Amino acid sequence: MNDYEQELIALLEAILMASDVPLSLKEILTILDEENYSESDIIRALFTLEANYREAQGGIELVEVASGWRFQVPSRFSKWVGKLFEAKQQRFSSAFFETLALILYEQPVTRGDIEAVRGVSVSSNIIRSLEERDWIKVVGRKEVPGRPMLYGTTDQLLDDLNLKSLRDLPPLPELETLFKEATTVEEEALVV
C-alpha cells in the first residue's frame, strides 16, 4: 500500500468517525471534492478500511447500511455497551409489529391492504408512530377510487436494522429477532 492509499484510508476513517450519521458515497465525494481522489479509489479504500476493522475483530466495525457507511460497535458487544445508555429493549405490540412487517415485506401497501390481511383496522397511532420514527413514508397513491396512500419503508429503518437493502431482509419468522437485537430506546421501554 502506497502513501496515497494510506492517506486516503486515514482521511476516510477520520471523516466517518467524525460523522454522527452514515455517509453515502455521494456525500463522501462531495466532502472530498477539492482533492484528487477518484471514485474508484474511494470505494477501494472504503472496502480496505472495512476489511481492516473486520480482521482486527476489535470493538468498532465499519459497515455499509442503506444510507451509507458508518462506524458502529459490533453487535456482540451491544449487551454491555447498551448499559452505558441505560437502554432497555424496545417492545412492540403485536399490532405494531404486524403492521410494520406487512409494509416491509409487501410494500407499497395501503392501509386497506394491511387491514385486509390482519382482519382488523390499523390504529392511526401505529401509522403515526412508524412515521415519527422515520421507518415508513407515503410513497404514492393507489390508482383506485379514493386514491388511498401507499406506504413503504425508509432507509432509516434499514439503517436501524443494520441492513443495506430490502434484499437483505431475513425470512419473516426471523424479523422479530432482528428487531430485538437492533432496537433499543433510552430511558424506558416503549409500548405501542
mmCIF file with all atom_site columns, C-alpha atoms in Angstrom:
data_model
loop_
_atom_site.group_PDB
_atom_site.id
_atom_site.type_symbol
_atom_site.label_atom_id
_atom_site.label_alt_id
_atom_site.label_comp_id
_atom_site.label_asym_id
_atom_site.label_entity_id
_atom_site.label_seq_id
_atom_site.pdbx_PDB_ins_code
_atom_site.Cartn_x
_atom_site.Cartn_y
_atom_site.Cartn_z
_atom_site.occupancy
_atom_site.B_iso_or_equiv
_atom_site.pdbx_formal_charge
_atom_site.auth_seq_id
_atom_site.auth_comp_id
_atom_site.auth_asym_id
_atom_site.auth_atom_id
_atom_site.pdbx_PDB_model_num
ATOM 1   C CA . MET A 1 1   ? 0.000   0.000   0.000  1.00 0.00 ? 1   MET A CA 1
ATOM 2   C CA . ASN A 1 2   ? 1.478   3.340   -1.018 1.00 0.00 ? 2   ASN A CA 1
ATOM 3   C CA . ASP A 1 3   ? 1.346   6.684   0.817  1.00 0.00 ? 3   ASP A CA 1
ATOM 4   C CA . TYR A 1 4   ? -1.549  7.911   -1.360 1.00 0.00 ? 4   TYR A CA 1
ATOM 5   C CA . GLU A 1 5   ? -3.710  4.911   -0.411 1.00 0.00 ? 5   GLU A CA 1
ATOM 6   C CA . GLN A 1 6   ? -2.750  5.104   3.268  1.00 0.00 ? 6   GLN A CA 1
ATOM 7   C CA . GLU A 1 7   ? -3.576  8.808   3.399  1.00 0.00 ? 7   GLU A CA 1
ATOM 8   C CA . LEU A 1 8   ? -6.963  8.265   1.725  1.00 0.00 ? 8   LEU A CA 1
ATOM 9   C CA . ILE A 1 9   ? -7.830  5.433   4.128  1.00 0.00 ? 9   ILE A CA 1
ATOM 10  C CA . ALA A 1 10  ? -6.854  7.595   7.120  1.00 0.00 ? 10  ALA A CA 1
ATOM 11  C CA . LEU A 1 11  ? -8.857  10.520  5.734  1.00 0.00 ? 11  LEU A CA 1
ATOM 12  C CA . LEU A 1 12  ? -11.960 8.358   5.230  1.00 0.00 ? 12  LEU A CA 1
ATOM 13  C CA . GLU A 1 13  ? -11.556 6.940   8.722  1.00 0.00 ? 13  GLU A CA 1
ATOM 14  C CA . ALA A 1 14  ? -11.416 10.468  10.175 1.00 0.00 ? 14  ALA A CA 1
ATOM 15  C CA . ILE A 1 15  ? -14.454 11.680  8.210  1.00 0.00 ? 15  ILE A CA 1
ATOM 16  C CA . LEU A 1 16  ? -16.563 8.652   9.114  1.00 0.00 ? 16  LEU A CA 1
ATOM 17  C CA . MET A 1 17  ? -15.524 8.778   12.787 1.00 0.00 ? 17  MET A CA 1
ATOM 18  C CA . ALA A 1 18  ? -16.464 12.447  12.992 1.00 0.00 ? 18  ALA A CA 1
ATOM 19  C CA . SER A 1 19  ? -19.867 11.981  11.377 1.00 0.00 ? 19  SER A CA 1
ATOM 20  C CA . ASP A 1 20  ? -22.854 11.197  13.566 1.00 0.00 ? 20  ASP A CA 1
ATOM 21  C CA . VAL A 1 21  ? -24.804 9.789   10.609 1.00 0.00 ? 21  VAL A CA 1
ATOM 22  C CA . PRO A 1 22  ? -23.932 7.306   7.859  1.00 0.00 ? 22  PRO A CA 1
ATOM 23  C CA . LEU A 1 23  ? -22.266 8.938   4.851  1.00 0.00 ? 23  LEU A CA 1
ATOM 24  C CA . SER A 1 24  ? -23.137 7.866   1.335  1.00 0.00 ? 24  SER A CA 1
ATOM 25  C CA . LEU A 1 25  ? -20.503 7.617   -1.374 1.00 0.00 ? 25  LEU A CA 1
ATOM 26  C CA . LYS A 1 26  ? -22.005 10.753  -2.930 1.00 0.00 ? 26  LYS A CA 1
ATOM 27  C CA . GLU A 1 27  ? -21.617 12.655  0.365  1.00 0.00 ? 27  GLU A CA 1
ATOM 28  C CA . ILE A 1 28  ? -18.033 11.460  0.741  1.00 0.00 ? 28  ILE A CA 1
ATOM 29  C CA . LEU A 1 29  ? -17.273 12.582  -2.812 1.00 0.00 ? 29  LEU A CA 1
ATOM 30  C CA . THR A 1 30  ? -18.776 16.000  -2.006 1.00 0.00 ? 30  THR A CA 1
ATOM 31  C CA . ILE A 1 31  ? -16.631 16.316  1.130  1.00 0.00 ? 31  ILE A CA 1
ATOM 32  C CA . LEU A 1 32  ? -13.503 15.381  -0.844 1.00 0.00 ? 32  LEU A CA 1
ATOM 33  C CA . ASP A 1 33  ? -14.400 17.437  -3.930 1.00 0.00 ? 33  ASP A CA 1
ATOM 34  C CA . GLU A 1 34  ? -11.257 19.577  -3.806 1.00 0.00 ? 34  GLU A CA 1
ATOM 35  C CA . GLU A 1 35  ? -8.967  16.576  -3.542 1.00 0.00 ? 35  GLU A CA 1
ATOM 36  C CA . ASN A 1 36  ? -7.777  14.440  -6.418 1.00 0.00 ? 36  ASN A CA 1
ATOM 37  C CA . TYR A 1 37  ? -9.271  11.148  -5.267 1.00 0.00 ? 37  TYR A CA 1
ATOM 38  C CA . SER A 1 38  ? -11.198 9.153   -7.842 1.00 0.00 ? 38  SER A CA 1
ATOM 39  C CA . GLU A 1 39  ? -14.483 7.464   -7.030 1.00 0.00 ? 39  GLU A CA 1
ATOM 40  C CA . SER A 1 40  ? -12.914 4.052   -7.636 1.00 0.00 ? 40  SER A CA 1
ATOM 41  C CA . ASP A 1 41  ? -10.023 4.885   -5.262 1.00 0.00 ? 41  ASP A CA 1
ATOM 42  C CA . ILE A 1 42  ? -12.509 5.936   -2.570 1.00 0.00 ? 42  ILE A CA 1
ATOM 43  C CA . ILE A 1 43  ? -14.566 2.764   -2.998 1.00 0.00 ? 43  ILE A CA 1
ATOM 44  C CA . ARG A 1 44  ? -11.441 0.604   -2.843 1.00 0.00 ? 44  ARG A CA 1
ATOM 45  C CA . ALA A 1 45  ? -10.255 2.476   0.267  1.00 0.00 ? 45  ALA A CA 1
ATOM 46  C CA . LEU A 1 46  ? -13.649 2.041   1.977  1.00 0.00 ? 46  LEU A CA 1
ATOM 47  C CA . PHE A 1 47  ? -13.563 -1.710  1.399  1.00 0.00 ? 47  PHE A CA 1
ATOM 48  C CA . THR A 1 48  ? -9.938  -1.877  2.581  1.00 0.00 ? 48  THR A CA 1
ATOM 49  C CA . LEU A 1 49  ? -10.853 0.063   5.725  1.00 0.00 ? 49  LEU A CA 1
ATOM 50  C CA . GLU A 1 50  ? -13.852 -2.211  6.300  1.00 0.00 ? 50  GLU A CA 1
ATOM 51  C CA . ALA A 1 51  ? -11.640 -5.298  5.929  1.00 0.00 ? 51  ALA A CA 1
ATOM 52  C CA . ASN A 1 52  ? -9.010  -3.852  8.289  1.00 0.00 ? 52  ASN A CA 1
ATOM 53  C CA . TYR A 1 53  ? -11.573 -3.390  11.044 1.00 0.00 ? 53  TYR A CA 1
ATOM 54  C CA . ARG A 1 54  ? -13.149 -6.794  10.386 1.00 0.00 ? 54  ARG A CA 1
ATOM 55  C CA . GLU A 1 55  ? -9.783  -8.574  10.535 1.00 0.00 ? 55  GLU A CA 1
ATOM 56  C CA . ALA A 1 56  ? -8.831  -6.728  13.732 1.00 0.00 ? 56  ALA A CA 1
ATOM 57  C CA . GLN A 1 57  ? -12.012 -8.048  15.407 1.00 0.00 ? 57  GLN A CA 1
ATOM 58  C CA . GLY A 1 58  ? -11.909 -5.087  17.759 1.00 0.00 ? 58  GLY A CA 1
ATOM 59  C CA . GLY A 1 59  ? -14.590 -3.019  19.415 1.00 0.00 ? 59  GLY A CA 1
ATOM 60  C CA . ILE A 1 60  ? -15.502 -0.995  16.317 1.00 0.00 ? 60  ILE A CA 1
ATOM 61  C CA . GLU A 1 61  ? -16.535 -2.043  12.835 1.00 0.00 ? 61  GLU A CA 1
ATOM 62  C CA . LEU A 1 62  ? -17.167 -0.185  9.597  1.00 0.00 ? 62  LEU A CA 1
ATOM 63  C CA . VAL A 1 63  ? -20.422 -1.188  7.923  1.00 0.00 ? 63  VAL A CA 1
ATOM 64  C CA . GLU A 1 64  ? -22.347 -0.114  4.868  1.00 0.00 ? 64  GLU A CA 1
ATOM 65  C CA . VAL A 1 65  ? -26.040 0.385   5.576  1.00 0.00 ? 65  VAL A CA 1
ATOM 66  C CA . ALA A 1 66  ? -28.832 1.676   3.346  1.00 0.00 ? 66  ALA A CA 1
ATOM 67  C CA . SER A 1 67  ? -27.906 5.347   3.692  1.00 0.00 ? 67  SER A CA 1
ATOM 68  C CA . GLY A 1 68  ? -24.134 4.972   3.624  1.00 0.00 ? 68  GLY A CA 1
ATOM 69  C CA . TRP A 1 69  ? -21.064 3.996   5.614  1.00 0.00 ? 69  TRP A CA 1
ATOM 70  C CA . ARG A 1 70  ? -20.765 4.260   9.399  1.00 0.00 ? 70  ARG A CA 1
ATOM 71  C CA . PHE A 1 71  ? -18.691 3.078   12.309 1.00 0.00 ? 71  PHE A CA 1
ATOM 72  C CA . GLN A 1 72  ? -20.527 1.146   14.993 1.00 0.00 ? 72  GLN A CA 1
ATOM 73  C CA . VAL A 1 73  ? -19.978 -1.208  17.872 1.00 0.00 ? 73  VAL A CA 1
ATOM 74  C CA . PRO A 1 74  ? -20.199 -4.868  16.777 1.00 0.00 ? 74  PRO A CA 1
ATOM 75  C CA . SER A 1 75  ? -23.448 -6.482  17.867 1.00 0.00 ? 75  SER A CA 1
ATOM 76  C CA . ARG A 1 76  ? -21.530 -8.984  20.008 1.00 0.00 ? 76  ARG A CA 1
ATOM 77  C CA . PHE A 1 77  ? -20.792 -6.092  22.412 1.00 0.00 ? 77  PHE A CA 1
ATOM 78  C CA . SER A 1 78  ? -24.231 -4.457  22.413 1.00 0.00 ? 78  SER A CA 1
ATOM 79  C CA . LYS A 1 79  ? -25.224 -6.146  25.683 1.00 0.00 ? 79  LYS A CA 1
ATOM 80  C CA . TRP A 1 80  ? -22.510 -4.239  27.547 1.00 0.00 ? 80  TRP A CA 1
ATOM 81  C CA . VAL A 1 81  ? -22.364 -1.022  25.546 1.00 0.00 ? 81  VAL A CA 1
ATOM 82  C CA . GLY A 1 82  ? -26.122 -0.658  25.908 1.00 0.00 ? 82  GLY A CA 1
ATOM 83  C CA . LYS A 1 83  ? -25.651 -0.389  29.670 1.00 0.00 ? 83  LYS A CA 1
ATOM 84  C CA . LEU A 1 84  ? -23.829 2.902   29.131 1.00 0.00 ? 84  LEU A CA 1
ATOM 85  C CA . PHE A 1 85  ? -27.082 4.403   27.970 1.00 0.00 ? 85  PHE A CA 1
ATOM 86  C CA . GLU A 1 86  ? -29.264 2.596   30.477 1.00 0.00 ? 86  GLU A CA 1
ATOM 87  C CA . ALA A 1 87  ? -31.060 1.299   27.429 1.00 0.00 ? 87  ALA A CA 1
ATOM 88  C CA . LYS A 1 88  ? -33.931 -1.075  27.718 1.00 0.00 ? 88  LYS A CA 1
ATOM 89  C CA . GLN A 1 89  ? -35.166 -3.247  24.961 1.00 0.00 ? 89  GLN A CA 1
ATOM 90  C CA . GLN A 1 90  ? -37.911 -1.642  22.974 1.00 0.00 ? 90  GLN A CA 1
ATOM 91  C CA . ARG A 1 91  ? -41.101 -3.649  22.944 1.00 0.00 ? 91  ARG A CA 1
ATOM 92  C CA . PHE A 1 92  ? -43.660 -3.550  20.193 1.00 0.00 ? 92  PHE A CA 1
ATOM 93  C CA . SER A 1 93  ? -47.270 -4.583  20.382 1.00 0.00 ? 93  SER A CA 1
ATOM 94  C CA . SER A 1 94  ? -48.247 -7.372  18.020 1.00 0.00 ? 94  SER A CA 1
ATOM 95  C CA . ALA A 1 95  ? -50.370 -4.880  16.031 1.00 0.00 ? 95  ALA A CA 1
ATOM 96  C CA . PHE A 1 96  ? -47.368 -2.560  15.617 1.00 0.00 ? 96  PHE A CA 1
ATOM 97  C CA . PHE A 1 97  ? -45.065 -5.388  14.585 1.00 0.00 ? 97  PHE A CA 1
ATOM 98  C CA . GLU A 1 98  ? -47.612 -6.932  12.182 1.00 0.00 ? 98  GLU A CA 1
ATOM 99  C CA . THR A 1 99  ? -48.282 -3.569  10.528 1.00 0.00 ? 99  THR A CA 1
ATOM 100 C CA . LEU A 1 100 ? -44.591 -2.827  10.057 1.00 0.00 ? 100 LEU A CA 1
ATOM 101 C CA . ALA A 1 101 ? -43.886 -6.354  8.799  1.00 0.00 ? 101 ALA A CA 1
ATOM 102 C CA . LEU A 1 102 ? -46.668 -6.088  6.209  1.00 0.00 ? 102 LEU A CA 1
ATOM 103 C CA . ILE A 1 103 ? -45.351 -2.756  4.970  1.00 0.00 ? 103 ILE A CA 1
ATOM 104 C CA . LEU A 1 104 ? -41.781 -4.061  4.956  1.00 0.00 ? 104 LEU A CA 1
ATOM 105 C CA . TYR A 1 105 ? -42.452 -7.257  3.022  1.00 0.00 ? 105 TYR A CA 1
ATOM 106 C CA . GLU A 1 106 ? -45.378 -6.208  0.809  1.00 0.00 ? 106 GLU A CA 1
ATOM 107 C CA . GLN A 1 107 ? -44.619 -2.560  0.009  1.00 0.00 ? 107 GLN A CA 1
ATOM 108 C CA . PRO A 1 108 ? -46.067 -0.453  -1.361 1.00 0.00 ? 108 PRO A CA 1
ATOM 109 C CA . VAL A 1 109 ? -49.315 -1.114  0.536  1.00 0.00 ? 109 VAL A CA 1
ATOM 110 C CA . THR A 1 110 ? -52.362 0.869   1.541  1.00 0.00 ? 110 THR A CA 1
ATOM 111 C CA . ARG A 1 111 ? -53.875 0.941   4.971  1.00 0.00 ? 111 ARG A CA 1
ATOM 112 C CA . GLY A 1 112 ? -56.768 -1.059  3.479  1.00 0.00 ? 112 GLY A CA 1
ATOM 113 C CA . ASP A 1 113 ? -54.333 -3.728  2.244  1.00 0.00 ? 113 ASP A CA 1
ATOM 114 C CA . ILE A 1 114 ? -52.920 -4.053  5.768  1.00 0.00 ? 114 ILE A CA 1
ATOM 115 C CA . GLU A 1 115 ? -56.393 -4.235  7.292  1.00 0.00 ? 115 GLU A CA 1
ATOM 116 C CA . ALA A 1 116 ? -57.446 -6.907  4.777  1.00 0.00 ? 116 ALA A CA 1
ATOM 117 C CA . VAL A 1 117 ? -54.528 -9.145  5.768  1.00 0.00 ? 117 VAL A CA 1
ATOM 118 C CA . ARG A 1 118 ? -54.753 -8.507  9.520  1.00 0.00 ? 118 ARG A CA 1
ATOM 119 C CA . GLY A 1 119 ? -58.551 -8.657  9.624  1.00 0.00 ? 119 GLY A CA 1
ATOM 120 C CA . VAL A 1 120 ? -58.780 -5.612  11.897 1.00 0.00 ? 120 VAL A CA 1
ATOM 121 C CA . SER A 1 121 ? -58.399 -1.866  11.435 1.00 0.00 ? 121 SER A CA 1
ATOM 122 C CA . VAL A 1 122 ? -54.978 -0.261  11.709 1.00 0.00 ? 122 VAL A CA 1
ATOM 123 C CA . SER A 1 123 ? -54.671 2.277   14.504 1.00 0.00 ? 123 SER A CA 1
ATOM 124 C CA . SER A 1 124 ? -53.759 5.798   13.411 1.00 0.00 ? 124 SER A CA 1
ATOM 125 C CA . ASN A 1 125 ? -51.343 5.823   16.355 1.00 0.00 ? 125 ASN A CA 1
ATOM 126 C CA . ILE A 1 126 ? -49.391 2.932   14.862 1.00 0.00 ? 126 ILE A CA 1
ATOM 127 C CA . ILE A 1 127 ? -49.066 4.622   11.461 1.00 0.00 ? 127 ILE A CA 1
ATOM 128 C CA . ARG A 1 128 ? -48.116 7.913   13.142 1.00 0.00 ? 128 ARG A CA 1
ATOM 129 C CA . SER A 1 129 ? -45.558 6.181   15.378 1.00 0.00 ? 129 SER A CA 1
ATOM 130 C CA . LEU A 1 130 ? -43.956 4.462   12.387 1.00 0.00 ? 130 LEU A CA 1
ATOM 131 C CA . GLU A 1 131 ? -43.822 7.785   10.515 1.00 0.00 ? 131 GLU A CA 1
ATOM 132 C CA . GLU A 1 132 ? -42.392 9.644   13.532 1.00 0.00 ? 132 GLU A CA 1
ATOM 133 C CA . ARG A 1 133 ? -39.603 7.081   13.794 1.00 0.00 ? 133 ARG A CA 1
ATOM 134 C CA . ASP A 1 134 ? -39.000 7.686   10.072 1.00 0.00 ? 134 ASP A CA 1
ATOM 135 C CA . TRP A 1 135 ? -39.482 3.973   9.423  1.00 0.00 ? 135 TRP A CA 1
ATOM 136 C CA . ILE A 1 136 ? -42.292 4.385   6.877  1.00 0.00 ? 136 ILE A CA 1
ATOM 137 C CA . LYS A 1 137 ? -43.366 7.093   4.472  1.00 0.00 ? 137 LYS A CA 1
ATOM 138 C CA . VAL A 1 138 ? -46.038 7.749   1.884  1.00 0.00 ? 138 VAL A CA 1
ATOM 139 C CA . VAL A 1 139 ? -44.599 6.633   -1.449 1.00 0.00 ? 139 VAL A CA 1
ATOM 140 C CA . GLY A 1 140 ? -47.579 7.423   -3.656 1.00 0.00 ? 140 GLY A CA 1
ATOM 141 C CA . ARG A 1 141 ? -51.280 6.900   -4.101 1.00 0.00 ? 141 ARG A CA 1
ATOM 142 C CA . LYS A 1 142 ? -53.066 3.830   -5.401 1.00 0.00 ? 142 LYS A CA 1
ATOM 143 C CA . GLU A 1 143 ? -54.984 4.375   -8.629 1.00 0.00 ? 143 GLU A CA 1
ATOM 144 C CA . VAL A 1 144 ? -58.375 3.271   -7.299 1.00 0.00 ? 144 VAL A CA 1
ATOM 145 C CA . PRO A 1 145 ? -61.408 5.271   -6.153 1.00 0.00 ? 145 PRO A CA 1
ATOM 146 C CA . GLY A 1 146 ? -60.477 7.402   -3.158 1.00 0.00 ? 146 GLY A CA 1
ATOM 147 C CA . ARG A 1 147 ? -56.775 7.213   -4.120 1.00 0.00 ? 147 ARG A CA 1
ATOM 148 C CA . PRO A 1 148 ? -55.535 5.818   -0.781 1.00 0.00 ? 148 PRO A CA 1
ATOM 149 C CA . MET A 1 149 ? -51.947 6.454   0.274  1.00 0.00 ? 149 MET A CA 1
ATOM 150 C CA . LEU A 1 150 ? -49.330 3.813   -0.435 1.00 0.00 ? 150 LEU A CA 1
ATOM 151 C CA . TYR A 1 151 ? -46.804 3.194   2.334  1.00 0.00 ? 151 TYR A CA 1
ATOM 152 C CA . GLY A 1 152 ? -43.241 1.981   2.016  1.00 0.00 ? 152 GLY A CA 1
ATOM 153 C CA . THR A 1 153 ? -40.232 1.767   4.300  1.00 0.00 ? 153 THR A CA 1
ATOM 154 C CA . THR A 1 154 ? -37.344 4.217   4.581  1.00 0.00 ? 154 THR A CA 1
ATOM 155 C CA . ASP A 1 155 ? -33.581 3.941   4.597  1.00 0.00 ? 155 ASP A CA 1
ATOM 156 C CA . GLN A 1 156 ? -33.745 4.930   8.280  1.00 0.00 ? 156 GLN A CA 1
ATOM 157 C CA . LEU A 1 157 ? -35.500 1.648   9.087  1.00 0.00 ? 157 LEU A CA 1
ATOM 158 C CA . LEU A 1 158 ? -32.886 -0.302  7.141  1.00 0.00 ? 158 LEU A CA 1
ATOM 159 C CA . ASP A 1 159 ? -30.132 1.614   8.957  1.00 0.00 ? 159 ASP A CA 1
ATOM 160 C CA . ASP A 1 160 ? -31.726 0.855   12.329 1.00 0.00 ? 160 ASP A CA 1
ATOM 161 C CA . LEU A 1 161 ? -31.868 -2.834  11.399 1.00 0.00 ? 161 LEU A CA 1
ATOM 162 C CA . ASN A 1 162 ? -28.275 -2.785  10.076 1.00 0.00 ? 162 ASN A CA 1
ATOM 163 C CA . LEU A 1 163 ? -29.427 -3.732  6.596  1.00 0.00 ? 163 LEU A CA 1
ATOM 164 C CA . LYS A 1 164 ? -28.001 -2.449  3.339  1.00 0.00 ? 164 LYS A CA 1
ATOM 165 C CA . SER A 1 165 ? -31.133 -3.086  1.263  1.00 0.00 ? 165 SER A CA 1
ATOM 166 C CA . LEU A 1 166 ? -34.509 -4.813  1.313  1.00 0.00 ? 166 LEU A CA 1
ATOM 167 C CA . ARG A 1 167 ? -32.815 -7.802  -0.335 1.00 0.00 ? 167 ARG A CA 1
ATOM 168 C CA . ASP A 1 168 ? -31.008 -8.362  2.978  1.00 0.00 ? 168 ASP A CA 1
ATOM 169 C CA . LEU A 1 169 ? -34.244 -8.882  4.912  1.00 0.00 ? 169 LEU A CA 1
ATOM 170 C CA . PRO A 1 170 ? -34.366 -12.183 6.771  1.00 0.00 ? 170 PRO A CA 1
ATOM 171 C CA . PRO A 1 171 ? -37.289 -14.582 6.351  1.00 0.00 ? 171 PRO A CA 1
ATOM 172 C CA . LEU A 1 172 ? -40.371 -13.207 8.116  1.00 0.00 ? 172 LEU A CA 1
ATOM 173 C CA . PRO A 1 173 ? -40.131 -15.540 11.162 1.00 0.00 ? 173 PRO A CA 1
ATOM 174 C CA . GLU A 1 174 ? -36.657 -14.130 11.919 1.00 0.00 ? 174 GLU A CA 1
ATOM 175 C CA . LEU A 1 175 ? -37.743 -10.485 11.697 1.00 0.00 ? 175 LEU A CA 1
ATOM 176 C CA . GLU A 1 176 ? -38.811 -10.222 15.333 1.00 0.00 ? 176 GLU A CA 1
ATOM 177 C CA . THR A 1 177 ? -35.377 -11.432 16.459 1.00 0.00 ? 177 THR A CA 1
ATOM 178 C CA . LEU A 1 178 ? -33.738 -8.832  14.215 1.00 0.00 ? 178 LEU A CA 1
ATOM 179 C CA . PHE A 1 179 ? -35.843 -6.089  15.823 1.00 0.00 ? 179 PHE A CA 1
ATOM 180 C CA . LYS A 1 180 ? -34.994 -7.283  19.325 1.00 0.00 ? 180 LYS A CA 1
ATOM 181 C CA . GLU A 1 181 ? -31.283 -7.121  18.512 1.00 0.00 ? 181 GLU A CA 1
ATOM 182 C CA . ALA A 1 182 ? -31.383 -3.794  16.705 1.00 0.00 ? 182 ALA A CA 1
ATOM 183 C CA . THR A 1 183 ? -33.861 -1.581  18.524 1.00 0.00 ? 183 THR A CA 1
ATOM 184 C CA . THR A 1 184 ? -33.316 -0.023  21.883 1.00 0.00 ? 184 THR A CA 1
ATOM 185 C CA . VAL A 1 185 ? -34.649 3.144   23.418 1.00 0.00 ? 185 VAL A CA 1
ATOM 186 C CA . GLU A 1 186 ? -33.003 5.269   26.075 1.00 0.00 ? 186 GLU A CA 1
ATOM 187 C CA . GLU A 1 187 ? -34.615 5.559   29.499 1.00 0.00 ? 187 GLU A CA 1
ATOM 188 C CA . GLU A 1 188 ? -37.733 3.390   29.388 1.00 0.00 ? 188 GLU A CA 1
ATOM 189 C CA . ALA A 1 189 ? -39.266 0.736   27.191 1.00 0.00 ? 189 ALA A CA 1
ATOM 190 C CA . LEU A 1 190 ? -41.939 1.974   24.848 1.00 0.00 ? 190 LEU A CA 1
ATOM 191 C CA . VAL A 1 191 ? -45.088 0.012   24.208 1.00 0.00 ? 191 VAL A CA 1
ATOM 192 C CA . VAL A 1 192 ? -47.179 0.991   21.208 1.00 0.00 ? 192 VAL A CA 1
#
